[in-house]
């Protein structure tokens, strides 16, 4: 390694095995990050890793990219709805890596088909809040010792326009509430972590063609990943505690 080269930044992406999370991993690798691809199972993480590594097997130039990616992307088991899994993942991370520069709380579920605020039951509310909101909070808490070792750490919460006050309607009840509360967590975490100079952002990827967004969605996963990658690489800490889409601040 070149002794004068700046140290490579390291990012962890939850739900990194598919959809927007996988596109974020891809984009961060292209931005020369080292990437920890977290997924609920090692099989899912390794399958996704192979997808990243198989980029461009067809040409020698891309073969080089594949080889470089192989050394810079690592699998991690992390179920954000399970505190034991989160703790294990944070410990596991600490045994392999000295610090974490960027945490992207991307993992999420949308289980609200055929329910609205008048019909949703407690189990569904619990499950969605537990994953989309409490998962991001608990993951941030657990990885804080690693983030604290970075000189300019940042946390990016994968939110949604359906969690913006102006986007709330009778439909998508558990999802909307979970993202509204996640935006609240962004504001609270940004305030709590300001003394440590750790920035915290919310972002909406837009409507994206993934298993969650469906095939009619207007954006590719790469387009959906763009603002998260921008926040990870270029946004200033002055933006901490704010909500973004298309690299622009939007109202909570
Ligand atoms: P997706 O294709 O369904 O992927 C969701 C990811 O989250 C998967 O990797 C999934 O893992 C993971 N996940 C779910 N529950 C988890 C848990 N308990 N622990 C760890 N990982 C878990 O969805 P997506 O469209 O890429 O969505 C990514 C994020 O963007 C979500 O937070 C979503 O709310 C947000 N978003 C999406 C859209 C859109 O239009 N697609 C719009 C606004 C916001 P498995 O493979 O194990 O299920």
Coordinates of C-alpha atoms and ligand atoms in Angstrom, one line a residue:
X1 CA 0.0 0.0 0.0
X2 CA 1.1 3.5 -0.8
X3 CA 2.2 5.1 2.6
X4 CA 0.9 8.5 1.6
X5 CA -2.6 7.2 0.5
X6 CA -5.4 8.3 2.8
X7 CA -7.0 5.6 4.9
X8 CA -10.0 4.0 3.2
X9 CA -13.4 4.8 4.8
X10 CA -15.5 1.9 6.0
X11 CA -19.3 1.7 5.8
X12 CA -21.8 -0.8 7.1
X13 CA -25.1 -1.3 5.3
X14 CA -28.0 -3.1 7.0
X15 CA -30.2 -5.1 4.6
X16 CA -27.4 -4.9 2.2
X17 CA -28.2 -8.1 0.4
X18 CA -30.8 -6.8 -2.1
X19 CA -32.7 -3.8 -3.5
X20 CA -31.5 -0.3 -2.5
X21 CA -29.1 -1.7 0.2
X22 CA -27.2 -3.7 -2.4
X23 CA -27.1 -0.7 -4.8
X24 CA -25.7 1.4 -1.9
X25 CA -23.0 -1.2 -1.3
X26 CA -22.1 -1.1 -5.0
X27 CA -22.0 2.7 -5.0
X28 CA -19.8 2.8 -1.9
X29 CA -17.4 0.3 -3.4
X30 CA -17.2 2.5 -6.5
X31 CA -16.4 5.4 -4.1
X32 CA -13.5 3.4 -2.8
X33 CA -15.1 2.6 0.5
X34 CA -14.5 -0.7 2.4
X35 CA -18.1 -2.1 2.8
X36 CA -19.6 -4.4 5.4
X37 CA -22.6 -6.0 3.8
X38 CA -25.0 -7.0 6.6
X39 CA -27.8 -9.4 6.0
X40 CA -30.1 -11.6 8.1
X41 CA -28.2 -14.8 7.1
X42 CA -24.7 -15.6 6.0
X43 CA -26.1 -17.2 2.9
X44 CA -27.9 -14.1 1.9
X45 CA -24.8 -12.0 2.5
X46 CA -22.6 -14.3 0.6
X47 CA -24.9 -14.5 -2.4
X48 CA -25.0 -10.7 -2.5
X49 CA -21.3 -10.5 -2.2
X50 CA -20.9 -12.8 -5.2
X51 CA -23.2 -10.5 -7.2
X52 CA -21.0 -7.5 -6.3
X53 CA -17.9 -9.5 -7.1
X54 CA -19.2 -10.8 -10.4
X55 CA -19.6 -7.2 -11.7
X56 CA -17.9 -7.4 -15.1
X57 CA -16.5 -10.9 -15.2
X58 CA -16.7 -10.4 -19.0
X59 CA -13.7 -8.1 -19.4
X60 CA -10.2 -7.9 -18.1
X61 CA -10.7 -4.3 -16.8
X62 CA -13.7 -5.4 -14.9
X63 CA -12.0 -8.5 -13.8
X64 CA -9.6 -6.2 -12.0
X65 CA -12.6 -4.4 -10.4
X66 CA -13.9 -7.8 -9.3
X67 CA -10.6 -8.6 -7.6
X68 CA -10.5 -5.3 -5.9
X69 CA -14.1 -5.6 -4.7
X70 CA -13.3 -9.1 -3.2
X71 CA -10.9 -7.5 -0.7
X72 CA -13.1 -4.6 0.2
X73 CA -16.5 -6.1 0.9
X74 CA -17.2 -8.3 3.9
X75 CA -20.3 -10.2 5.0
X76 CA -21.9 -9.7 8.4
X77 CA -25.0 -11.4 10.0
X78 CA -27.3 -8.8 11.4
X79 CA -31.0 -9.1 12.1
X80 CA -32.1 -5.6 13.1
X81 CA -35.3 -6.9 14.8
X82 CA -33.2 -9.0 17.2
X83 CA -31.1 -7.3 20.0
X84 CA -28.9 -10.4 20.4
X85 CA -28.1 -10.4 16.7
X86 CA -27.3 -6.7 16.8
X87 CA -24.9 -7.1 19.8
X88 CA -23.2 -10.1 18.2
X89 CA -22.8 -8.2 15.0
X90 CA -21.2 -5.2 16.8
X91 CA -18.8 -7.5 18.7
X92 CA -18.0 -9.4 15.5
X93 CA -17.3 -6.2 13.7
X94 CA -15.0 -5.0 16.5
X95 CA -12.8 -8.1 16.3
X96 CA -12.1 -7.5 12.6
X97 CA -12.2 -3.7 12.1
X98 CA -10.7 -0.8 14.1
X99 CA -13.5 1.8 13.3
X100 CA -16.7 2.5 11.5
X101 CA -17.1 5.7 9.5
X102 CA -20.6 5.3 8.1
X103 CA -23.6 3.3 9.3
X104 CA -26.5 3.0 6.9
X105 CA -29.7 1.9 8.5
X106 CA -31.3 0.7 5.3
X107 CA -33.1 -2.5 6.4
X108 CA -36.9 -2.2 6.4
X109 CA -40.2 -4.0 5.8
X110 CA -43.5 -2.9 4.3
X111 CA -46.1 -5.4 5.5
X112 CA -49.1 -3.1 5.2
X113 CA -50.9 -4.7 2.2
X114 CA -54.7 -4.7 2.7
X115 CA -54.7 -2.8 6.0
X116 CA -55.3 0.8 7.0
X117 CA -55.3 2.7 10.3
X118 CA -58.8 1.4 11.1
X119 CA -58.0 -2.3 10.6
X120 CA -54.3 -2.8 11.5
X121 CA -53.6 -5.0 14.5
X122 CA -51.1 -4.6 17.3
X123 CA -48.9 -7.5 16.0
X124 CA -48.3 -5.8 12.7
X125 CA -47.7 -2.4 14.3
X126 CA -45.2 -4.0 16.7
X127 CA -43.4 -5.9 13.9
X128 CA -42.9 -2.9 11.6
X129 CA -41.9 -0.4 14.4
X130 CA -39.5 -3.1 15.8
X131 CA -37.7 -3.5 12.4
X132 CA -37.9 -0.1 10.8
X133 CA -37.6 2.2 13.8
X134 CA -36.3 0.4 16.9
X135 CA -33.9 -1.7 14.7
X136 CA -32.2 1.5 13.4
X137 CA -32.0 3.0 17.0
X138 CA -30.6 -0.2 18.5
X139 CA -28.1 -0.8 15.7
X140 CA -26.9 2.8 16.1
X141 CA -26.5 2.3 19.8
X142 CA -24.6 -0.9 19.4
X143 CA -22.2 0.4 16.8
X144 CA -21.6 3.7 18.6
X145 CA -18.3 2.6 20.1
X146 CA -17.0 1.8 16.6
X147 CA -18.4 5.0 15.1
X148 CA -16.9 7.1 17.9
X149 CA -13.4 6.0 16.7
X150 CA -14.0 7.7 13.3
X151 CA -13.0 11.4 13.1
X152 CA -16.1 12.2 11.1
X153 CA -18.7 9.5 11.5
X154 CA -22.1 9.6 10.0
X155 CA -25.4 7.6 10.4
X156 CA -27.8 7.5 7.5
X157 CA -31.4 6.4 8.2
X158 CA -33.3 5.0 5.3
X159 CA -36.7 6.7 5.6
X160 CA -39.5 7.4 3.2
X161 CA -41.8 10.2 2.0
X162 CA -44.6 8.1 3.5
X163 CA -43.1 9.0 6.8
X164 CA -43.1 12.7 6.1
X165 CA -46.0 14.6 7.8
X166 CA -47.3 15.7 4.4
X167 CA -47.2 12.1 3.2
X168 CA -49.3 10.6 6.0
X169 CA -52.7 9.2 5.0
X170 CA -55.0 6.4 6.1
X171 CA -53.1 3.7 4.2
X172 CA -49.7 2.1 4.9
X173 CA -50.3 2.6 8.6
X174 CA -47.5 0.7 10.3
X175 CA -45.0 1.7 7.6
X176 CA -45.8 5.4 7.7
X177 CA -45.7 5.5 11.5
X178 CA -42.5 3.6 11.6
X179 CA -40.8 6.1 9.2
X180 CA -42.3 9.1 10.9
X181 CA -40.8 7.8 14.2
X182 CA -37.5 7.0 12.4
X183 CA -37.3 10.7 11.3
X184 CA -37.9 11.6 14.9
X185 CA -35.1 9.3 15.9
X186 CA -32.8 11.0 13.4
X187 CA -33.5 14.4 15.1
X188 CA -32.9 13.0 18.5
X189 CA -29.7 11.0 17.6
X190 CA -28.3 14.1 15.8
X191 CA -28.8 16.2 19.0
X192 CA -27.4 13.4 21.2
X193 CA -24.4 12.8 19.0
X194 CA -23.5 16.4 18.2
X195 CA -20.9 16.6 21.0
X196 CA -19.1 13.6 19.4
X197 CA -19.3 15.2 16.0
X198 CA -21.3 12.3 14.6
X199 CA -23.8 13.4 11.9
X200 CA -27.1 11.7 11.5
X201 CA -29.4 12.1 8.5
X202 CA -32.7 10.8 7.2
X203 CA -33.2 10.1 3.5
X204 CA -36.0 9.1 1.1
X205 CA -34.8 7.1 -1.9
X206 CA -38.0 7.9 -4.0
X207 CA -40.2 5.1 -5.4
X208 CA -37.8 2.3 -6.3
X209 CA -38.0 -0.9 -8.3
X210 CA -37.2 -3.5 -5.6
X211 CA -39.1 -6.3 -4.0
X212 CA -40.6 -3.7 -1.7
X213 CA -41.3 -1.0 -4.4
X214 CA -42.6 -3.4 -7.1
X215 CA -41.9 -3.4 -10.8
X216 CA -44.0 -0.2 -11.6
X217 CA -41.8 2.0 -9.5
X218 CA -40.2 5.0 -11.3
X219 CA -36.6 4.6 -10.1
X220 CA -33.8 2.0 -10.4
X221 CA -32.1 0.8 -7.3
X222 CA -29.0 2.8 -8.3
X223 CA -31.1 6.0 -8.5
X224 CA -32.6 5.1 -5.1
X225 CA -29.2 4.7 -3.6
X226 CA -27.8 8.0 -4.9
X227 CA -28.8 10.3 -2.0
X228 CA -27.5 7.8 0.6
X229 CA -24.2 7.6 -1.2
X230 CA -24.0 11.4 -1.4
X231 CA -24.7 11.7 2.3
X232 CA -22.0 9.1 3.0
X233 CA -19.4 10.7 0.9
X234 CA -20.1 14.4 0.4
X235 CA -22.7 15.9 2.8
X236 CA -21.4 18.2 5.5
X237 CA -22.1 17.7 9.2
X238 CA -24.1 21.0 9.1
X239 CA -26.9 18.9 7.5
X240 CA -27.1 16.7 10.6
X241 CA -30.6 16.1 11.8
X242 CA -32.2 16.8 8.5
X243 CA -34.2 14.9 5.9
X244 CA -33.1 14.5 2.2
X245 CA -34.3 13.3 -1.2
X246 CA -32.4 13.8 -4.5
X247 CA -29.6 15.4 -2.5
X248 CA -31.9 18.2 -1.4
X249 CA -33.3 18.9 2.1
X250 CA -37.1 18.1 2.3
X251 CA -39.6 18.8 5.1
X252 CA -40.0 16.2 7.8
Ligands
LIG1 P1 -36.3 -4.7 -0.2 O1 -35.8 -4.9 -1.6 O2 -37.5 -5.4 0.3 O3 -35.0 -4.9 0.8 C1 -35.2 -4.7 2.2 C2 -33.9 -5.2 2.8 O4 -34.1 -5.1 4.3 C3 -33.6 -6.6 2.6 O5 -32.2 -6.8 2.5 C4 -34.2 -7.3 3.8 O6 -33.5 -8.6 4.1 C5 -33.8 -6.3 4.8 N1 -34.5 -6.6 6.1 C6 -35.8 -6.7 6.4 N2 -36.0 -7.0 7.7 C7 -34.8 -7.1 8.2 C8 -34.3 -7.4 9.5 N3 -35.1 -7.7 10.5 N4 -32.9 -7.4 9.7 C9 -32.1 -7.1 8.7 N5 -32.5 -6.9 7.5 C10 -33.8 -6.8 7.2 O7 -36.6 -3.1 0.0 P2 -35.9 -1.8 -0.6 O8 -36.9 -1.2 -1.5 O9 -34.5 -2.1 -1.0 O10 -35.9 -0.9 0.7 C11 -34.7 -0.5 1.4 C12 -35.1 0.7 2.4 O11 -35.6 1.8 1.6 C13 -36.2 0.3 3.4 O12 -35.9 0.9 4.6 C14 -37.4 0.9 2.8 O13 -38.4 1.2 3.7 C15 -36.8 2.2 2.1 N6 -37.7 2.7 1.0 C16 -37.9 2.0 -0.1 C17 -38.7 2.6 -1.1 C18 -39.0 1.8 -2.4 O14 -39.8 2.4 -3.2 N7 -38.5 0.7 -2.6 C19 -39.3 3.9 -0.9 C20 -39.0 4.6 0.2 C21 -38.2 4.0 1.2 P3 -34.2 -10.0 3.6 O15 -33.6 -10.2 2.2 O16 -33.6 -11.0 4.6 O17 -35.7 -9.9 3.6

